[in-house]
Structure formats: structure tokens, C-alpha cells
Amino acid sequence: MYLIYSQSAVFEQILDAYNVQILDSKGQLLLNDPKVHQGIIESLEWYAKFFQQGYVPPDAVNWLNPDNNRSLLNRGVVMTPNSSLSIPAAVRQDSDTYRHKLGILEFPNKPNGKPMRYLVSINEIVLFAESKNQKVAKEFLTYLIKPEIIGNYLKTTGGRYLPVMKPVWQDPFWTNPADPHLSTATQTLTKGLTRPFYIVQNPAYSLVLEENVWGKALNRIVVNSISPEAADMAIERIKQIFDEWQ
């Protein structure tokens, strides 16, 4: 767990676990709803307890992006969220560690007992309209997105990211029970219990993640013992971002 961009992504999962909805189906903010406001406060305070009660290393407040991976692989922590399969991919060549010493778990059910949803992001390809090599770029992308090509590419990268094309899922590479990490991730993400991040509903929310608004709020609670003011500051900043975007 670490107080940077990924920290915000983890907090988004916590909000979803407690059914705290930030945007409606039209991408409009719901932050003026008293229930949403209180849900954000309670979710931040719940998450902060992991730090306050010693379940998270004190220096985690200064971790950079790879430090949760590094701490787990160096056995400084026993568990960490991993938004891709970067941790098992790092030790894939060590069969004993990969298959027997490193585990993977699905999220537990929500507090209300219902299954947890998983927030997913999909990497996209951008081709600028003014780029000089439009024809070559389009030819390459046409080649790259063929199921057999993109499938082999993802396999070669060690399965760090999972495919989105249904034909690629048919490859037993992704469902082989002898591979505990890939098979578990595949089973988890093909249950249908997923939703995209709020940036799909409103691009303004991308700045919320870019500025790490939730991570900064958590930092204020953990380091400065400011709560519930930390939640109020985060809410006001999100409102400001959306106002400026419009």
C-alpha cells in the first residue's frame, strides 16, 4: 500500500466495497449527497487504520510506485494490492517461487456480503491526427490487434496484463490451473463483476487520479491526524476540478 497514484486506485476499490458512488450514470458528481459525504469520511478513516494500527510499514508514506512490489518480494510485507500481475511476472523465471512461494487472492466479499466488483482499466492506442506516418502506423496497428499477434505479445510479456479480446481468452495459457496467478486473475475478471474507473463516465475524473486526491487525503489523516477535514478537502478539490474542466 503506498500513498501515490496507485493508492487512489486502491481507495476507489474501498469506496466501491462500501457502495459509495462518486458519479452518477451521466458522469455528474454526487458529492453533495450527505450519504456519499459520510461514506467518504468513513472509508478514509477505515483505510487509515491499516497505517495507524501498524499493519503497514511506517515508511510506506514515502513509497514510490514500485516500492510495494519491492517490499513484498524482499519479504518486508506479507501482502499488497497489485493492479497488474507485475509481482508474479517479476519472478516468473523462478518456478518454485512463482508457483509455490507466492500466492494470489481475490478480494473478500463486500461488508454487506455481496461479491466485490473489480475496477479495471484498458490500455488504449493513440494515433495523433497530425502524425507524419499515418499509413505505416495504421498498418502496424492492424497487424498488432490481430488476436494471434496481440495474444502472443501479452504472453511474451509474462501475462502481466490480461487480454480484452474474447478469442485470445481461448488460449489455455490464461486458464491453466498449474499457473495459480494467471488462472486466478482470469477467473476473477471473467465473472462479469467489473466496472471501469470513473474516467470513462467523465474525463475530468482523470485529473482526480493524476493529482492523487485520495492519496493526499489519506496522507493528511495518517501523517497529520487531520480527519474528517481531510475528506472535506478532497471533496472540495474534486468539485473544483470538475468546475474548471467545464
XYZ file of N, CA and C in Angstrom:
738
model
N 0.858 -1.173 0.000
C 0.000 0.000 0.000
C 0.900 1.232 0.000
N 0.595 2.220 -0.844
C 1.500 3.333 -0.955
C 0.733 4.577 -1.365
N 1.210 5.713 -0.866
C 0.467 6.957 -0.995
C 0.836 7.711 -2.270
N 0.544 7.134 -3.405
C 0.767 7.768 -4.684
C -0.445 7.476 -5.554
N -0.294 7.560 -6.862
C -1.429 7.347 -7.764
C -2.139 6.031 -7.465
N -1.374 4.950 -7.302
C -1.989 3.649 -7.085
C -2.759 3.603 -5.781
N -2.342 4.431 -4.819
C -3.080 4.492 -3.564
C -4.510 4.950 -3.824
N -4.669 5.908 -4.733
C -6.008 6.366 -5.079
C -6.821 5.250 -5.717
N -6.160 4.445 -6.552
C -6.858 3.344 -7.208
C -7.352 2.335 -6.185
N -6.522 2.044 -5.180
C -6.943 1.119 -4.123
C -8.116 1.715 -3.345
N -8.057 3.005 -3.075
C -9.144 3.637 -2.331
C -10.442 3.605 -3.123
N -10.342 3.693 -4.462
C -11.544 3.570 -5.288
C -12.219 2.221 -5.044
N -11.407 1.172 -4.869
C -11.968 -0.148 -4.579
C -12.681 -0.160 -3.229
N -12.114 0.541 -2.264
C -12.729 0.592 -0.936
C -14.060 1.323 -1.007
N -14.110 2.419 -1.740
C -15.370 3.128 -1.911
C -16.421 2.220 -2.534
N -16.004 1.438 -3.530
C -16.939 0.531 -4.179
C -17.394 -0.562 -3.214
N -16.482 -1.009 -2.357
C -16.835 -2.042 -1.377
C -17.939 -1.564 -0.444
N -17.909 -0.272 -0.120
C -18.920 0.299 0.768
C -20.049 0.978 -0.008
N -20.110 0.706 -1.316
C -21.183 1.222 -2.176
C -21.283 2.742 -2.134
N -20.137 3.390 -2.060
C -20.082 4.849 -2.102
C -19.837 5.254 -3.553
N -20.829 5.877 -4.169
C -20.781 6.211 -5.587
C -20.471 7.690 -5.761
N -19.370 7.990 -6.461
C -18.927 9.376 -6.636
C -19.634 10.063 -7.803
N -19.865 9.318 -8.893
C -20.538 9.864 -10.070
C -21.797 9.070 -10.364
N -22.792 9.757 -10.953
C -23.979 9.031 -11.394
C -23.754 8.494 -12.805
N -24.763 7.877 -13.381
C -24.617 7.236 -14.691
C -24.330 8.246 -15.800
N -24.612 9.533 -15.556
C -24.353 10.573 -16.550
C -23.025 11.281 -16.311
N -22.246 10.796 -15.340
C -20.942 11.382 -15.073
C -20.975 12.629 -14.220
N -22.090 12.847 -13.521
C -22.213 14.025 -12.667
C -21.861 13.670 -11.215
N -21.235 14.618 -10.542
C -20.800 14.392 -9.164
C -21.980 14.212 -8.212
N -21.790 13.311 -7.249
C -22.793 13.073 -6.210
C -22.275 13.492 -4.846
N -21.266 14.350 -4.830
C -20.586 14.683 -3.589
C -21.427 15.526 -2.640
N -22.504 16.116 -3.117
C -23.366 16.903 -2.226
C -24.364 16.034 -1.466
N -24.420 14.767 -1.814
C -25.297 13.837 -1.104
C -24.690 13.544 0.269
N -25.406 13.817 1.359
C -24.858 13.584 2.704
C -24.373 12.152 2.924
N -25.056 11.167 2.330
C -24.646 9.777 2.495
C -23.303 9.521 1.811
N -23.105 10.122 0.647
C -21.841 9.978 -0.064
C -20.728 10.647 0.732
N -21.003 11.849 1.228
C -20.028 12.590 2.031
C -19.598 11.775 3.249
N -20.557 11.221 3.961
C -20.242 10.432 5.150
C -19.531 9.136 4.771
N -19.918 8.553 3.659
C -19.265 7.332 3.209
C -17.797 7.548 2.893
N -17.474 8.699 2.307
C -16.075 9.019 2.005
C -15.282 9.174 3.300
N -15.855 9.868 4.276
C -15.172 10.051 5.567
C -14.893 8.700 6.216
N -15.896 7.862 6.275
C -15.750 6.566 6.940
C -14.781 5.656 6.195
N -14.797 5.713 4.875
C -13.899 4.871 4.083
C -12.441 5.298 4.259
N -12.194 6.614 4.274
C -10.842 7.112 4.505
C -10.346 6.715 5.892
N -11.199 6.873 6.890
C -10.792 6.539 8.252
C -10.551 5.038 8.401
N -11.367 4.225 7.729
C -11.177 2.776 7.781
C -9.839 2.387 7.163
N -9.529 2.990 6.019
C -8.282 2.669 5.339
C -7.082 3.149 6.154
N -7.208 4.321 6.764
C -6.100 4.884 7.547
C -5.718 4.000 8.726
N -6.662 3.220 9.222
C -6.372 2.368 10.383
C -5.307 1.327 10.068
N -5.187 0.915 8.804
C -4.122 -0.028 8.452
C -2.747 0.563 8.762
N -2.618 1.870 8.546
C -1.375 2.552 8.857
C -1.268 2.800 10.365
N -2.331 3.305 10.947
C -2.317 3.689 12.349
C -2.139 2.511 13.296
N -2.601 1.340 12.898
C -2.509 0.154 13.752
C -1.298 -0.717 13.435
N -0.423 -0.234 12.569
C 0.842 -0.914 12.343
C 0.831 -2.032 11.331
N -0.246 -2.155 10.553
C -0.286 -3.196 9.529
C 0.506 -2.810 8.283
N 0.819 -1.545 8.147
C 1.574 -1.033 7.014
C 2.878 -0.437 7.541
N 4.018 -0.709 6.906
C 5.291 -0.136 7.357
C 5.213 1.391 7.431
N 5.782 1.989 8.479
C 5.710 3.451 8.624
C 6.271 4.211 7.427
N 7.306 3.658 6.772
C 7.902 4.376 5.649
C 7.068 4.285 4.379
N 5.939 3.587 4.434
C 5.098 3.458 3.247
C 4.566 4.804 2.771
N 4.507 5.774 3.664
C 4.023 7.097 3.254
C 4.967 7.758 2.266
N 6.189 7.227 2.148
C 7.168 7.795 1.220
C 7.466 6.860 0.049
N 6.731 5.778 -0.078
C 6.994 4.823 -1.153
C 6.708 5.431 -2.519
N 7.490 4.984 -3.500
C 7.236 5.300 -4.891
C 6.526 4.119 -5.543
N 6.231 4.241 -6.822
C 5.376 3.267 -7.485
C 5.805 1.811 -7.336
N 7.108 1.473 -7.491
C 7.480 0.051 -7.407
C 7.728 -0.455 -6.000
N 7.619 0.406 -4.997
C 8.087 0.019 -3.665
C 7.208 -1.011 -2.977
N 5.924 -1.075 -3.315
C 5.114 -2.137 -2.715
C 5.534 -3.491 -3.282
N 5.837 -3.528 -4.592
C 6.348 -4.761 -5.189
C 7.655 -5.175 -4.534
N 8.552 -4.216 -4.413
C 9.873 -4.493 -3.859
C 9.772 -4.975 -2.414
N 8.897 -4.358 -1.649
C 8.766 -4.729 -0.237
C 8.214 -6.137 -0.083
N 7.283 -6.517 -0.952
C 6.750 -7.874 -0.875
C 7.804 -8.900 -1.286
N 8.472 -8.656 -2.394
C 9.463 -9.612 -2.879
C 10.659 -9.709 -1.925
N 10.935 -8.650 -1.186
C 12.010 -8.673 -0.184
C 11.507 -9.110 1.188
N 10.236 -9.514 1.237
C 9.598 -10.028 2.447
C 9.522 -8.996 3.575
N 9.381 -7.728 3.165
C 9.150 -6.677 4.145
C 7.682 -6.576 4.517
N 6.804 -7.026 3.628
C 5.371 -7.112 3.884
C 4.901 -8.481 3.416
N 3.761 -8.907 3.904
C 3.262 -10.236 3.541
C 2.145 -10.179 2.502
N 1.636 -8.988 2.231
C 0.523 -8.874 1.283
C 0.478 -7.445 0.750
N 0.101 -7.308 -0.517
C -0.037 -5.976 -1.092
C -0.986 -6.025 -2.276
N -1.759 -4.968 -2.514
C -2.538 -4.898 -3.751
C -1.600 -4.808 -4.943
N -1.999 -5.374 -6.061
C -1.191 -5.348 -7.274
C -2.152 -5.196 -8.448
N -2.209 -4.003 -9.015
C -3.223 -3.723 -10.033
C -2.952 -4.414 -11.355
N -1.742 -4.889 -11.558
C -1.438 -5.767 -12.688
C -0.803 -7.021 -12.085
N -0.303 -7.897 -12.926
C 0.406 -9.069 -12.410
C 1.907 -8.828 -12.461
N 2.324 -7.616 -12.123
C 3.741 -7.265 -12.193
C 4.581 -8.023 -11.170
N 4.005 -8.328 -10.000
C 4.782 -9.034 -8.976
C 5.078 -10.472 -9.399
N 4.069 -11.280 -9.743
C 4.412 -12.631 -10.209
C 5.226 -12.622 -11.489
N 5.001 -11.649 -12.365
C 5.781 -11.584 -13.612
C 7.260 -11.386 -13.322
N 7.575 -10.688 -12.225
C 8.969 -10.419 -11.879
C 9.720 -11.676 -11.467
N 8.986 -12.693 -10.989
C 9.653 -13.924 -10.529
C 9.229 -15.127 -11.363
N 8.688 -14.869 -12.535
C 8.154 -15.966 -13.353
C 9.223 -16.999 -13.707
N 10.468 -16.551 -13.867
C 11.533 -17.474 -14.244
C 11.962 -18.368 -13.079
N 11.592 -18.000 -11.875
C 11.882 -18.819 -10.696
C 10.632 -19.654 -10.404
N 10.567 -20.832 -10.972
C 9.355 -21.638 -10.925
C 8.898 -21.937 -9.505
N 9.833 -22.229 -8.615
C 9.454 -22.576 -7.240
C 8.805 -21.396 -6.536
N 9.408 -20.224 -6.673
C 8.828 -19.023 -6.059
C 7.489 -18.687 -6.691
N 7.439 -18.734 -8.025
C 6.233 -18.350 -8.759
C 5.050 -19.249 -8.411
N 5.287 -20.544 -8.337
C 4.179 -21.484 -8.178
C 3.896 -21.871 -6.725
N 4.908 -21.779 -5.856
C 4.722 -22.326 -4.509
C 4.936 -21.335 -3.366
N 5.718 -20.288 -3.600
C 6.036 -19.373 -2.502
C 5.297 -18.040 -2.599
N 4.706 -17.776 -3.731
C 3.988 -16.524 -3.944
C 2.520 -16.833 -4.193
N 1.641 -16.215 -3.436
C 0.220 -16.503 -3.563
C -0.555 -15.355 -4.173
N -1.781 -15.627 -4.523
C -2.686 -14.612 -5.067
C -4.073 -14.862 -4.496
N -4.743 -13.797 -4.100
C -6.070 -13.901 -3.506
C -7.023 -12.936 -4.180
N -8.276 -13.344 -4.324
C -9.319 -12.421 -4.739
C -9.697 -11.540 -3.555
N -10.324 -10.409 -3.840
C -10.829 -9.583 -2.756
C -11.929 -10.332 -2.010
N -12.067 -10.102 -0.716
C -13.193 -10.709 0.010
C -14.498 -10.060 -0.405
N -15.608 -10.612 0.050
C -16.907 -10.010 -0.238
C -17.012 -8.635 0.394
N -17.927 -7.845 -0.100
C -18.192 -6.541 0.488
C -18.716 -6.715 1.919
N -18.666 -5.671 2.732
C -19.199 -5.765 4.098
C -20.657 -6.222 4.148
N -21.425 -5.950 3.073
C -22.825 -6.391 3.062
C -22.975 -7.837 2.592
N -21.834 -8.499 2.334
C -21.860 -9.905 1.960
C -21.910 -10.168 0.465
N -22.107 -9.135 -0.335
C -22.174 -9.315 -1.776
C -20.765 -9.372 -2.376
N -20.619 -10.022 -3.543
C -19.289 -10.133 -4.162
C -18.712 -8.770 -4.513
N -17.420 -8.686 -4.398
C -16.716 -7.450 -4.702
C -16.604 -7.241 -6.202
N -16.774 -6.007 -6.651
C -16.517 -5.677 -8.050
C -15.057 -5.236 -8.192
N -14.518 -5.456 -9.377
C -13.135 -5.075 -9.638
C -13.089 -3.909 -10.608
N -12.345 -2.876 -10.239
C -12.157 -1.751 -11.132
C -11.087 -2.115 -12.148
N -11.379 -1.900 -13.414
C -10.438 -2.266 -14.468
C -10.159 -1.069 -15.369
N -8.961 -1.042 -15.897
C -8.590 -0.037 -16.892
C -8.123 -0.758 -18.138
N -8.366 -0.159 -19.282
C -7.989 -0.755 -20.561
C -7.007 0.180 -21.258
N -5.848 -0.360 -21.590
C -4.861 0.447 -22.288
C -5.316 0.712 -23.721
N -5.139 1.932 -24.161
C -5.580 2.332 -25.485
C -4.401 2.792 -26.336
N -4.583 2.759 -27.617
C -3.574 3.241 -28.557
C -4.032 4.578 -29.116
N -3.150 5.553 -29.110
C -3.466 6.885 -29.611
C -2.619 7.160 -30.853
N -3.285 7.541 -31.909
C -2.604 7.930 -33.142
C -2.980 9.384 -33.436
N -2.007 10.255 -33.326
C -2.283 11.682 -33.495
C -2.645 12.015 -34.945
N -3.621 12.878 -35.085
C -4.108 13.241 -36.411
C -3.025 13.901 -37.256
N -2.097 14.592 -36.621
C -1.053 15.314 -37.349
C 0.243 14.519 -37.465
N 0.229 13.257 -37.046
C 1.458 12.464 -37.147
C 1.838 12.257 -38.610
N 3.120 12.099 -38.877
C 3.622 12.081 -40.250
C 3.551 10.698 -40.895
N 3.364 9.677 -40.099
C 3.407 8.318 -40.641
C 2.086 7.591 -40.405
N 1.010 8.237 -40.770
C -0.322 7.687 -40.559
C -0.483 6.300 -41.194
N -0.080 6.178 -42.439
C -0.304 4.935 -43.163
C 0.457 3.774 -42.513
N 1.727 3.984 -42.226
C 2.543 2.929 -41.619
C 2.011 2.580 -40.233
N 1.621 3.606 -39.488
C 1.114 3.373 -38.133
C -0.171 2.548 -38.163
N -1.072 2.874 -39.067
C -2.326 2.134 -39.171
C -2.081 0.693 -39.618
N -1.128 0.524 -40.518
C -0.796 -0.838 -40.950
C -0.245 -1.655 -39.791
N 0.621 -1.018 -38.991
C 1.186 -1.726 -37.842
C 0.102 -2.079 -36.828
N -0.795 -1.132 -36.551
C -1.858 -1.380 -35.569
C -2.819 -2.457 -36.073
N -3.090 -2.454 -37.371
C -3.933 -3.507 -37.941
C -3.309 -4.876 -37.703
N -1.998 -4.925 -37.827
C -1.268 -6.171 -37.564
C -1.279 -6.514 -36.078
N -1.003 -5.516 -35.243
C -0.857 -5.757 -33.804
C -2.132 -6.273 -33.157
N -3.291 -5.774 -33.595
C -4.537 -6.141 -32.912
C -5.145 -7.452 -33.402
N -4.470 -8.125 -34.307
C -4.934 -9.467 -34.657
C -4.854 -10.334 -33.403
N -5.890 -11.100 -33.100
C -5.894 -11.882 -31.858
C -4.646 -12.724 -31.643
N -4.158 -13.376 -32.703
C -2.990 -14.231 -32.527
C -1.723 -13.426 -32.242
N -1.660 -12.199 -32.770
C -0.474 -11.365 -32.565
C -0.498 -10.727 -31.183
N -1.596 -10.054 -30.842
C -1.675 -9.417 -29.530
C -1.646 -10.468 -28.423
N -2.218 -11.646 -28.708
C -2.187 -12.716 -27.722
C -0.772 -13.177 -27.443
N 0.019 -13.380 -28.497
C 1.412 -13.797 -28.321
C 2.231 -12.713 -27.630
N 1.941 -11.453 -27.966
C 2.647 -10.343 -27.318
C 2.391 -10.341 -25.808
N 1.137 -10.486 -25.415
C 0.794 -10.482 -23.990
C 1.412 -11.675 -23.269
N 1.456 -12.804 -23.938
C 2.082 -13.985 -23.338
C 3.585 -13.764 -23.161
N 4.209 -13.141 -24.142
C 5.650 -12.907 -24.088
C 6.019 -11.954 -22.955
N 5.123 -11.043 -22.634
C 5.387 -10.117 -21.530
C 5.146 -10.768 -20.173
N 4.875 -12.064 -20.166
C 4.722 -12.785 -18.912
C 3.325 -12.735 -18.343
N 2.362 -12.290 -19.152
C 0.993 -12.241 -18.651
C 0.757 -11.149 -17.633
N 1.573 -10.104 -17.689
C 1.392 -9.014 -16.714
C 0.026 -8.352 -16.886
N -0.391 -8.202 -18.133
C -1.707 -7.648 -18.434
C -2.539 -8.708 -19.131
N -3.829 -8.679 -18.894
C -4.717 -9.682 -19.464
C -5.400 -9.140 -20.719
N -5.773 -10.028 -21.627
C -6.377 -9.589 -22.896
C -7.815 -9.114 -22.716
N -8.313 -8.400 -23.728
C -9.712 -7.974 -23.740
C -10.482 -8.640 -24.870
N -9.784 -9.225 -25.837
C -10.454 -9.874 -26.959
C -10.860 -11.298 -26.581
N -12.109 -11.627 -26.827
C -12.602 -12.955 -26.467
C -11.824 -14.093 -27.118
N -11.439 -13.982 -28.396
C -10.677 -15.092 -28.990
C -9.366 -15.378 -28.265
N -8.743 -14.336 -27.715
C -7.466 -14.537 -27.027
C -7.657 -15.335 -25.745
N -8.814 -15.163 -25.098
C -9.094 -15.895 -23.856
C -9.136 -17.401 -24.084
N -9.368 -17.820 -25.320
C -9.482 -19.249 -25.594
C -8.151 -19.981 -25.469
N -7.062 -19.245 -25.486
C -5.741 -19.854 -25.331
C -5.625 -20.408 -23.911
N -5.308 -21.698 -23.744
C -5.212 -22.294 -22.405
C -4.137 -21.667 -21.534
N -3.271 -20.857 -22.127
C -2.255 -20.140 -21.349
C -2.881 -19.356 -20.212
N -4.067 -18.789 -20.452
C -4.694 -17.907 -19.473
C -5.495 -18.658 -18.418
N -5.829 -19.895 -18.663
C -6.698 -20.628 -17.738
C -6.046 -21.871 -17.153
N -4.796 -22.113 -17.469
C -4.089 -23.295 -16.983
C -4.034 -23.295 -15.456
N -4.680 -24.250 -14.777
C -4.685 -24.254 -13.307
C -3.305 -24.458 -12.704
N -2.346 -24.938 -13.497
C -0.981 -25.082 -12.998
C -0.316 -23.725 -12.786
N -0.884 -22.680 -13.398
C -0.391 -21.317 -13.195
C -1.368 -20.615 -12.252
N -1.042 -20.549 -10.963
C -2.004 -20.029 -9.986
C -2.352 -18.563 -10.189
N -1.424 -17.784 -10.698
C -1.655 -16.341 -10.804
C -2.535 -15.999 -12.012
N -2.147 -16.479 -13.169
C -2.927 -16.174 -14.360
C -4.315 -16.789 -14.312
N -4.410 -18.028 -13.861
C -5.718 -18.687 -13.845
C -6.666 -18.008 -12.862
N -6.139 -17.574 -11.717
C -6.980 -16.885 -10.736
C -7.416 -15.526 -11.268
N -6.485 -14.787 -11.855
C -6.826 -13.471 -12.407
C -7.842 -13.600 -13.536
N -7.656 -14.586 -14.397
C -8.593 -14.802 -15.499
C -9.977 -15.148 -14.976
N -10.033 -16.063 -14.022
C -11.319 -16.455 -13.454
C -12.001 -15.266 -12.795
N -11.230 -14.438 -12.111
C -11.786 -13.281 -11.409
C -12.379 -12.268 -12.383
N -11.644 -11.968 -13.439
C -12.058 -10.898 -14.343
C -13.071 -11.333 -15.390
N -13.301 -12.608 -15.521
C -14.290 -13.064 -16.498
C -15.621 -13.428 -15.843
N -15.758 -13.123 -14.567
C -17.029 -13.366 -13.885
C -18.068 -12.299 -14.225
N -17.596 -11.187 -14.757
C -18.511 -10.089 -15.065
C -18.656 -9.082 -13.948
N -17.948 -9.282 -12.838
C -18.044 -8.366 -11.697
C -16.965 -7.299 -11.810
N -17.043 -6.504 -12.848
C -16.068 -5.450 -13.078
C -16.776 -4.157 -13.451
N -16.075 -3.062 -13.274
C -16.537 -1.776 -13.796
C -15.309 -0.934 -14.099
N -15.408 -0.021 -15.064
C -14.266 0.847 -15.367
C -14.135 1.943 -14.328
N -12.994 2.585 -14.293
C -12.810 3.743 -13.434
C -13.715 4.880 -13.907
N -13.941 5.837 -13.034
C -14.864 6.930 -13.337
C -14.430 7.787 -14.529
N -13.183 7.667 -14.947
C -12.734 8.466 -16.092
C -13.522 8.124 -17.355
N -14.121 6.934 -17.395
C -14.935 6.558 -18.551
C -16.233 7.359 -18.567
N -16.759 7.678 -17.390
C -18.013 8.426 -17.292
C -17.800 9.930 -17.417
N -16.629 10.394 -16.987
C -16.332 11.821 -17.091
C -14.812 11.993 -17.107
N -14.247 12.523 -18.201
C -12.785 12.659 -18.294
C -12.194 13.571 -17.226
N -12.999 14.430 -16.616
C -12.485 15.301 -15.559
C -11.919 14.483 -14.406
N -12.457 13.288 -14.229
C -12.009 12.466 -13.107
C -10.573 11.992 -13.294
N -10.060 12.060 -14.517
C -8.665 11.680 -14.743
C -7.727 12.584 -13.960
N -8.122 13.850 -13.784
C -7.295 14.775 -13.008
C -7.357 14.466 -11.522
N -8.468 13.906 -11.068
C -8.567 13.477 -9.672
C -7.524 12.409 -9.386
N -7.378 11.478 -10.329
C -6.372 10.431 -10.176
C -4.974 10.975 -10.392
N -4.828 11.847 -11.378
C -3.498 12.402 -11.661
C -2.966 13.181 -10.463
N -3.831 13.936 -9.810
C -3.415 14.712 -8.638
C -3.361 13.867 -7.368
N -3.781 12.604 -7.464
C -3.757 11.716 -6.307
C -4.540 12.330 -5.139
N -5.735 12.809 -5.431
C -6.533 13.499 -4.413
C -6.816 12.608 -3.214
N -7.177 11.361 -3.467
C -7.492 10.461 -2.351
C -6.240 10.090 -1.566
N -5.128 9.881 -2.261
C -3.879 9.559 -1.568
C -3.430 10.693 -0.668
N -3.589 11.933 -1.133
C -3.224 13.094 -0.320
C -4.124 13.197 0.910
N -5.406 12.860 0.730
C -6.321 12.889 1.877
C -5.910 11.849 2.907
N -5.562 10.677 2.446
C -5.125 9.626 3.355
C -3.841 10.038 4.068
N -2.943 10.689 3.340
C -1.695 11.153 3.930
C -1.960 12.153 5.046
N -2.935 13.019 4.836
C -3.260 14.004 5.876
C -3.766 13.324 7.142
N -4.508 12.245 6.965
C -5.028 11.531 8.136
C -3.906 10.789 8.850
N -3.078 10.086 8.088
C -2.034 9.252 8.679
C -0.911 10.084 9.279
N -0.443 11.089 8.544
C 0.724 11.867 8.959
C 0.342 13.037 9.854
N -0.750 13.712 9.498
C -1.108 14.939 10.222
C -2.302 14.788 11.154
N -2.889 13.597 11.182
C -4.037 13.316 12.056
C -5.180 14.292 11.810
N -5.421 14.616 10.538
C -6.497 15.534 10.172
C -7.658 14.726 9.603
N -8.729 14.604 10.367
C -9.927 13.893 9.911
C -11.095 14.380 10.761
N -12.266 14.650 10.180
C -12.683 14.393 8.788
C -12.352 15.524 7.813
N -11.576 16.519 8.283
C -11.251 17.638 7.408
C -10.557 17.178 6.129
N -9.781 16.093 6.219
C -9.086 15.589 5.040
C -10.081 15.191 3.950
N -11.181 14.576 4.353
C -12.214 14.194 3.393
C -12.858 15.440 2.789
N -13.138 16.437 3.610
C -13.751 17.663 3.112
C -12.847 18.361 2.102
N -11.529 18.364 2.389
C -10.581 18.996 1.475
C -10.544 18.253 0.141
N -10.595 16.936 0.209
C -10.592 16.136 -1.020
C -11.855 16.399 -1.831
N -12.980 16.440 -1.164
C -14.255 16.675 -1.846
C -14.264 18.043 -2.524
N -13.790 19.059 -1.823
C -13.770 20.397 -2.396
C -12.824 20.471 -3.590
N -11.696 19.764 -3.514
C -10.761 19.782 -4.643
C -11.370 19.095 -5.860
N -12.087 18.005 -5.645
C -12.735 17.306 -6.762
C -13.789 18.200 -7.405
N -14.573 18.879 -6.583
C -15.565 19.808 -7.126
C -14.892 20.899 -7.960
N -13.777 21.409 -7.454
C -13.055 22.452 -8.175
C -12.538 21.937 -9.509
N -12.011 20.725 -9.521
C -11.506 20.131 -10.760
C -12.632 20.036 -11.791
N -13.794 19.581 -11.361
C -14.910 19.420 -12.284
C -15.422 20.769 -12.764
N -15.435 21.769 -11.894
C -15.876 23.113 -12.294
C -14.920 23.692 -13.330
N -13.625 23.533 -13.094
C -12.632 24.080 -14.014
C -12.649 23.346 -15.354
N -12.954 22.043 -15.313
C -12.999 21.265 -16.538
C -14.123 21.755 -17.449
N -15.241 22.066 -16.856
C -16.408 22.533 -17.619
C -16.190 23.946 -18.157
